[in-house]
Tab-separated table of C-alpha atoms and ligand atoms in Angstrom:
chain	number	residue	atom	x	y	z
A	4	MET	CA	-1.575	-0.862	-1.539
A	5	LEU	CA	-1.509	-4.338	-3.101
A	6	ASN	CA	1.384	-5.489	-0.911
A	7	ASN	CA	-0.691	-4.501	2.115
A	8	VAL	CA	-3.570	-6.589	0.826
A	9	PHE	CA	-1.485	-9.747	0.598
A	10	THR	CA	0.064	-9.046	3.999
A	11	GLU	CA	-3.379	-8.620	5.554
A	12	LEU	CA	-4.725	-11.735	3.866
A	13	THR	CA	-1.754	-13.686	5.210
A	14	GLU	CA	-2.570	-12.398	8.705
A	15	ALA	CA	-6.235	-13.320	8.192
A	16	SER	CA	-5.313	-16.899	7.358
A	17	LYS	CA	-3.581	-17.163	10.743
A	18	GLU	CA	-5.877	-15.100	12.982
A	19	LYS	CA	-9.320	-16.506	13.730
A	20	LYS	CA	-10.850	-13.060	14.382
A	21	HIS	CA	-9.444	-11.222	11.358
A	22	PRO	CA	-12.240	-9.700	9.220
A	23	TYR	CA	-10.772	-11.127	6.007
A	24	ARG	CA	-10.735	-14.690	7.340
A	25	TYR	CA	-14.216	-15.310	5.948
A	26	PHE	CA	-14.595	-14.439	2.302
A	27	PHE	CA	-17.251	-14.934	-0.345
A	28	MET	CA	-16.709	-16.936	-3.486
A	29	SER	CA	-18.993	-16.640	-6.503
A	30	SER	CA	-18.869	-19.230	-9.231
A	31	CYS	CA	-20.703	-19.863	-12.462
A	32	GLY	CA	-21.224	-23.206	-14.129
A	33	LEU	CA	-21.859	-23.987	-17.787
A	34	ASN	CA	-25.573	-23.285	-17.493
A	35	GLY	CA	-24.862	-19.684	-16.414
A	36	HIS	CA	-26.380	-19.983	-12.929
A	37	ILE	CA	-24.351	-18.096	-10.338
A	38	ARG	CA	-23.768	-19.336	-6.772
A	39	GLN	CA	-21.987	-17.672	-3.914
A	40	ARG	CA	-20.912	-18.945	-0.528
A	41	THR	CA	-18.792	-18.117	2.524
A	42	MET	CA	-15.363	-19.759	2.753
A	43	VAL	CA	-12.505	-19.733	5.254
A	44	LEU	CA	-9.114	-18.464	4.116
A	45	ARG	CA	-6.649	-21.141	5.242
A	46	ASP	CA	-3.319	-19.909	3.914
A	47	VAL	CA	-1.574	-17.551	1.496
A	48	ILE	CA	1.166	-19.340	-0.414
A	49	ASP	CA	4.203	-17.586	-1.941
A	50	GLY	CA	2.625	-14.308	-0.882
A	51	GLN	CA	-0.238	-14.440	-3.397
A	52	PHE	CA	-2.003	-17.790	-3.886
A	53	LEU	CA	-4.945	-18.233	-1.563
A	54	GLN	CA	-5.863	-21.587	-0.080
A	55	ALA	CA	-9.211	-22.954	1.124
A	56	TYR	CA	-10.606	-26.380	1.991
A	57	THR	CA	-13.773	-27.995	0.744
A	58	ASP	CA	-15.718	-31.216	0.182
A	59	ARG	CA	-15.076	-32.391	-3.368
A	60	ARG	CA	-18.737	-33.502	-3.658
A	61	SER	CA	-20.075	-29.958	-3.189
A	62	LYS	CA	-21.737	-27.951	-5.936
A	63	LYS	CA	-18.887	-25.456	-6.071
A	64	MET	CA	-16.658	-28.273	-7.360
A	65	THR	CA	-19.067	-28.910	-10.243
A	66	HIS	CA	-18.859	-25.224	-11.083
A	67	ILE	CA	-15.065	-25.129	-10.781
A	68	ASN	CA	-14.707	-28.207	-12.972
A	69	GLU	CA	-16.926	-26.617	-15.620
A	70	HIS	CA	-15.449	-23.124	-15.410
A	71	ASN	CA	-12.511	-22.492	-13.095
A	72	GLU	CA	-12.775	-18.698	-12.959
A	73	VAL	CA	-14.342	-17.354	-9.762
A	74	SER	CA	-14.901	-13.999	-8.107
A	75	LEU	CA	-13.806	-13.539	-4.482
A	76	LEU	CA	-14.907	-10.812	-2.101
A	77	PHE	CA	-13.345	-9.822	1.216
A	78	PHE	CA	-14.778	-7.088	3.430
A	79	ASN	CA	-13.331	-5.387	6.472
A	80	PRO	CA	-16.140	-3.564	8.355
A	81	GLU	CA	-13.599	-1.867	10.654
A	82	THR	CA	-11.764	-0.049	7.844
A	83	LEU	CA	-14.686	-0.165	5.356
A	84	THR	CA	-12.412	-1.795	2.823
A	85	GLN	CA	-13.606	-4.126	0.110
A	86	ILE	CA	-11.279	-6.357	-1.882
A	87	THR	CA	-12.594	-8.133	-4.951
A	88	MET	CA	-10.654	-10.558	-7.124
A	89	VAL	CA	-11.015	-12.526	-10.292
A	90	ALA	CA	-9.111	-15.737	-9.689
A	91	TYR	CA	-8.495	-19.085	-11.321
A	92	VAL	CA	-8.937	-22.141	-9.150
A	93	GLU	CA	-6.639	-25.150	-9.059
A	94	VAL	CA	-7.690	-28.256	-7.158
A	95	GLU	CA	-5.028	-30.204	-5.256
A	96	LYS	CA	-4.335	-33.497	-7.059
A	97	ASP	CA	-1.469	-34.824	-4.946
A	98	LYS	CA	-2.873	-37.501	-2.627
A	99	GLU	CA	0.086	-37.280	-0.246
A	100	GLU	CA	-0.354	-33.534	0.100
A	101	LEU	CA	-4.072	-34.035	0.825
A	102	GLN	CA	-3.316	-36.710	3.415
A	103	LYS	CA	-0.652	-34.541	5.048
A	104	LYS	CA	-3.079	-31.616	5.361
A	105	TRP	CA	-5.939	-33.883	6.501
A	106	GLU	CA	-3.834	-35.070	9.416
A	107	THR	CA	-3.364	-31.476	10.610
A	108	ILE	CA	-7.126	-30.836	10.817
A	109	PRO	CA	-8.578	-31.195	14.327
A	110	ASP	CA	-11.206	-33.935	14.712
A	111	TYR	CA	-13.967	-31.431	15.507
A	112	SER	CA	-13.371	-29.784	12.098
A	113	LYS	CA	-13.109	-33.024	10.150
A	114	ILE	CA	-16.881	-33.476	10.328
A	115	ASP	CA	-17.184	-30.695	7.727
A	116	TYR	CA	-15.841	-33.099	5.108
A	117	ILE	CA	-17.016	-36.559	6.146
A	118	ALA	CA	-20.827	-36.578	5.922
A	119	SER	CA	-21.992	-39.862	4.410
A	120	ASP	CA	-24.485	-38.084	2.163
A	121	ILE	CA	-23.261	-35.562	-0.364
A	122	PRO	CA	-23.608	-31.879	0.651
A	123	GLY	CA	-27.074	-30.635	-0.271
A	124	THR	CA	-28.872	-33.969	0.341
A	125	ILE	CA	-32.326	-33.644	1.970
A	126	ILE	CA	-32.288	-34.951	5.578
A	127	ASP	CA	-34.974	-35.471	8.257
A	128	ASN	CA	-33.102	-33.902	11.153
A	129	PRO	CA	-29.939	-31.700	11.277
A	130	ASN	CA	-28.956	-33.416	14.559
A	131	ASN	CA	-28.903	-36.814	12.965
A	132	ILE	CA	-26.259	-36.624	10.233
A	133	LYS	CA	-24.322	-39.777	9.436
A	134	TYR	CA	-20.562	-39.592	9.040
A	135	ASN	CA	-17.902	-41.902	7.753
A	136	ASP	CA	-14.300	-41.323	8.639
A	137	HIS	CA	-12.093	-41.822	5.599
A	138	GLY	CA	-11.640	-38.144	4.710
A	139	GLY	CA	-11.447	-38.984	1.018
A	140	ASN	CA	-13.761	-36.132	0.059
A	141	PHE	CA	-11.603	-33.475	1.657
A	142	THR	CA	-9.816	-31.327	-0.887
A	143	ILE	CA	-7.746	-28.166	-1.131
A	144	LEU	CA	-8.473	-25.262	-3.462
A	145	TYR	CA	-5.841	-22.763	-4.613
A	146	PHE	CA	-7.004	-19.390	-5.896
A	147	ILE	CA	-4.655	-17.715	-8.370
A	148	PRO	CA	-5.655	-14.042	-8.542
A	149	GLU	CA	-5.577	-12.372	-11.980
A	150	LYS	CA	-7.302	-9.059	-11.229
A	151	ILE	CA	-7.741	-7.315	-7.905
A	152	GLU	CA	-9.764	-4.256	-6.976
A	153	ILE	CA	-9.545	-2.459	-3.664
A	154	LEU	CA	-12.066	0.114	-2.486
A	155	GLN	CA	-11.747	1.968	0.764
A	156	ILE	CA	-14.616	4.153	1.885
A	157	LYS	CA	-13.259	7.140	3.810
A	158	ARG	CA	-13.350	10.921	4.135
A	159	PRO	CA	-12.601	13.188	2.360
A	160	ASN	CA	-12.003	10.830	-0.588
A	161	HIS	CA	-12.786	7.217	-1.159
A	162	ILE	CA	-9.868	5.311	-2.644
A	163	ARG	CA	-10.299	2.734	-5.375
A	164	ALA	CA	-7.470	0.939	-7.150
A	165	SER	CA	-7.413	-1.720	-9.822
A	166	TYR	CA	-4.556	-4.199	-10.393
A	167	GLU	CA	-3.949	-6.639	-13.200
A	168	LYS	CA	-1.384	-9.403	-13.398
A	169	THR	CA	0.890	-8.940	-16.419
A	170	ASN	CA	4.076	-10.614	-17.664
A	171	PHE	CA	5.958	-7.966	-15.690
A	172	GLY	CA	4.124	-8.492	-12.414
A	173	TRP	CA	1.144	-6.664	-10.962
A	174	GLU	CA	0.273	-3.323	-12.585
A	175	GLY	CA	-2.121	-1.000	-10.832
A	176	VAL	CA	-3.993	2.256	-11.363
A	177	TYR	CA	-6.247	4.364	-9.204
A	178	ILE	CA	-9.786	4.601	-10.529
A	179	THR	CA	-12.842	6.696	-9.756
A	180	PRO	CA	-14.618	5.220	-6.737
B	208	FMN	C1	-18.823	-19.290	8.502
B	208	FMN	C2	-18.825	-20.237	7.340
B	208	FMN	C3	-17.622	-20.736	6.861
B	208	FMN	C4	-17.605	-21.641	5.805
B	208	FMN	N1	-16.413	-22.120	5.327
B	208	FMN	C5	-16.408	-22.983	4.287
B	208	FMN	C6	-15.179	-23.440	3.731
B	208	FMN	O1	-14.073	-23.060	4.143
B	208	FMN	N2	-15.239	-24.325	2.719
B	208	FMN	C7	-16.433	-24.765	2.211
B	208	FMN	O2	-16.413	-25.562	1.273
B	208	FMN	N3	-17.603	-24.336	2.694
B	208	FMN	C8	-17.618	-23.458	3.715
B	208	FMN	N4	-18.801	-23.001	4.218
B	208	FMN	C9	-20.069	-23.528	3.654
B	208	FMN	C10	-20.333	-22.832	2.330
B	208	FMN	O3	-20.654	-21.478	2.558
B	208	FMN	C11	-21.436	-23.527	1.523
B	208	FMN	O4	-22.650	-23.416	2.183
B	208	FMN	C12	-21.136	-24.977	1.265
B	208	FMN	O5	-19.773	-25.174	1.000
B	208	FMN	C13	-21.942	-25.485	0.055
B	208	FMN	O6	-21.667	-24.641	-1.051
B	208	FMN	P1	-21.921	-25.096	-2.549
B	208	FMN	O7	-23.187	-25.914	-2.540
B	208	FMN	O8	-22.076	-23.830	-3.324
B	208	FMN	O9	-20.740	-25.891	-2.998
B	208	FMN	C14	-18.837	-22.062	5.234
B	208	FMN	C15	-20.034	-21.518	5.688
B	208	FMN	C16	-20.030	-20.621	6.721
B	208	FMN	C17	-21.355	-20.053	7.186
């Protein structure tokens, strides 16, 4: 079941219409406030590390810097399958790697990372956002899953499984839905 999950997530990172392409990331900073947001799954590396892009000035980065454990949720409405994960986040530090990736991003998508004002700044008009073009706020996040739960709602029995990463690889059990 877990192998299927990573295979499907890999497909989702390549197919624009795949239900797992958009996922939800919840984070918690030092003050205990929780935030969640939609993200795009960009890649699955070595079969199990998930990759996403963001603006390093965004609030999620403050949270990640304070506490780098997050919860991720993927939902497929076609199969009624929910995947939840506890993951650690690593932020790309290698400037060359960031530059290399930045160059692959189409211009129409670059605007997501080049607003002159930091994300969350109050503005007069959403059609009048100022941009600069250096791309220096673009960054890459890597999610390293530690625990994964899969729940599929179906007849006659729902299926729920829980996996934990151990020194011997992933170990899983079925649990009551
Ligand atoms: C369809 C959709 C896709 C999104 N993809 C991303 C993404 O890949 N990376 C990202 O940082 N924000 C993405 N966002 C915006 C976030 O959901 C969020 O609003 C923004 O990053 C600010 O979050 P924060 O203040 O918690 O850091 C997306 C939003 C939507 C609606």
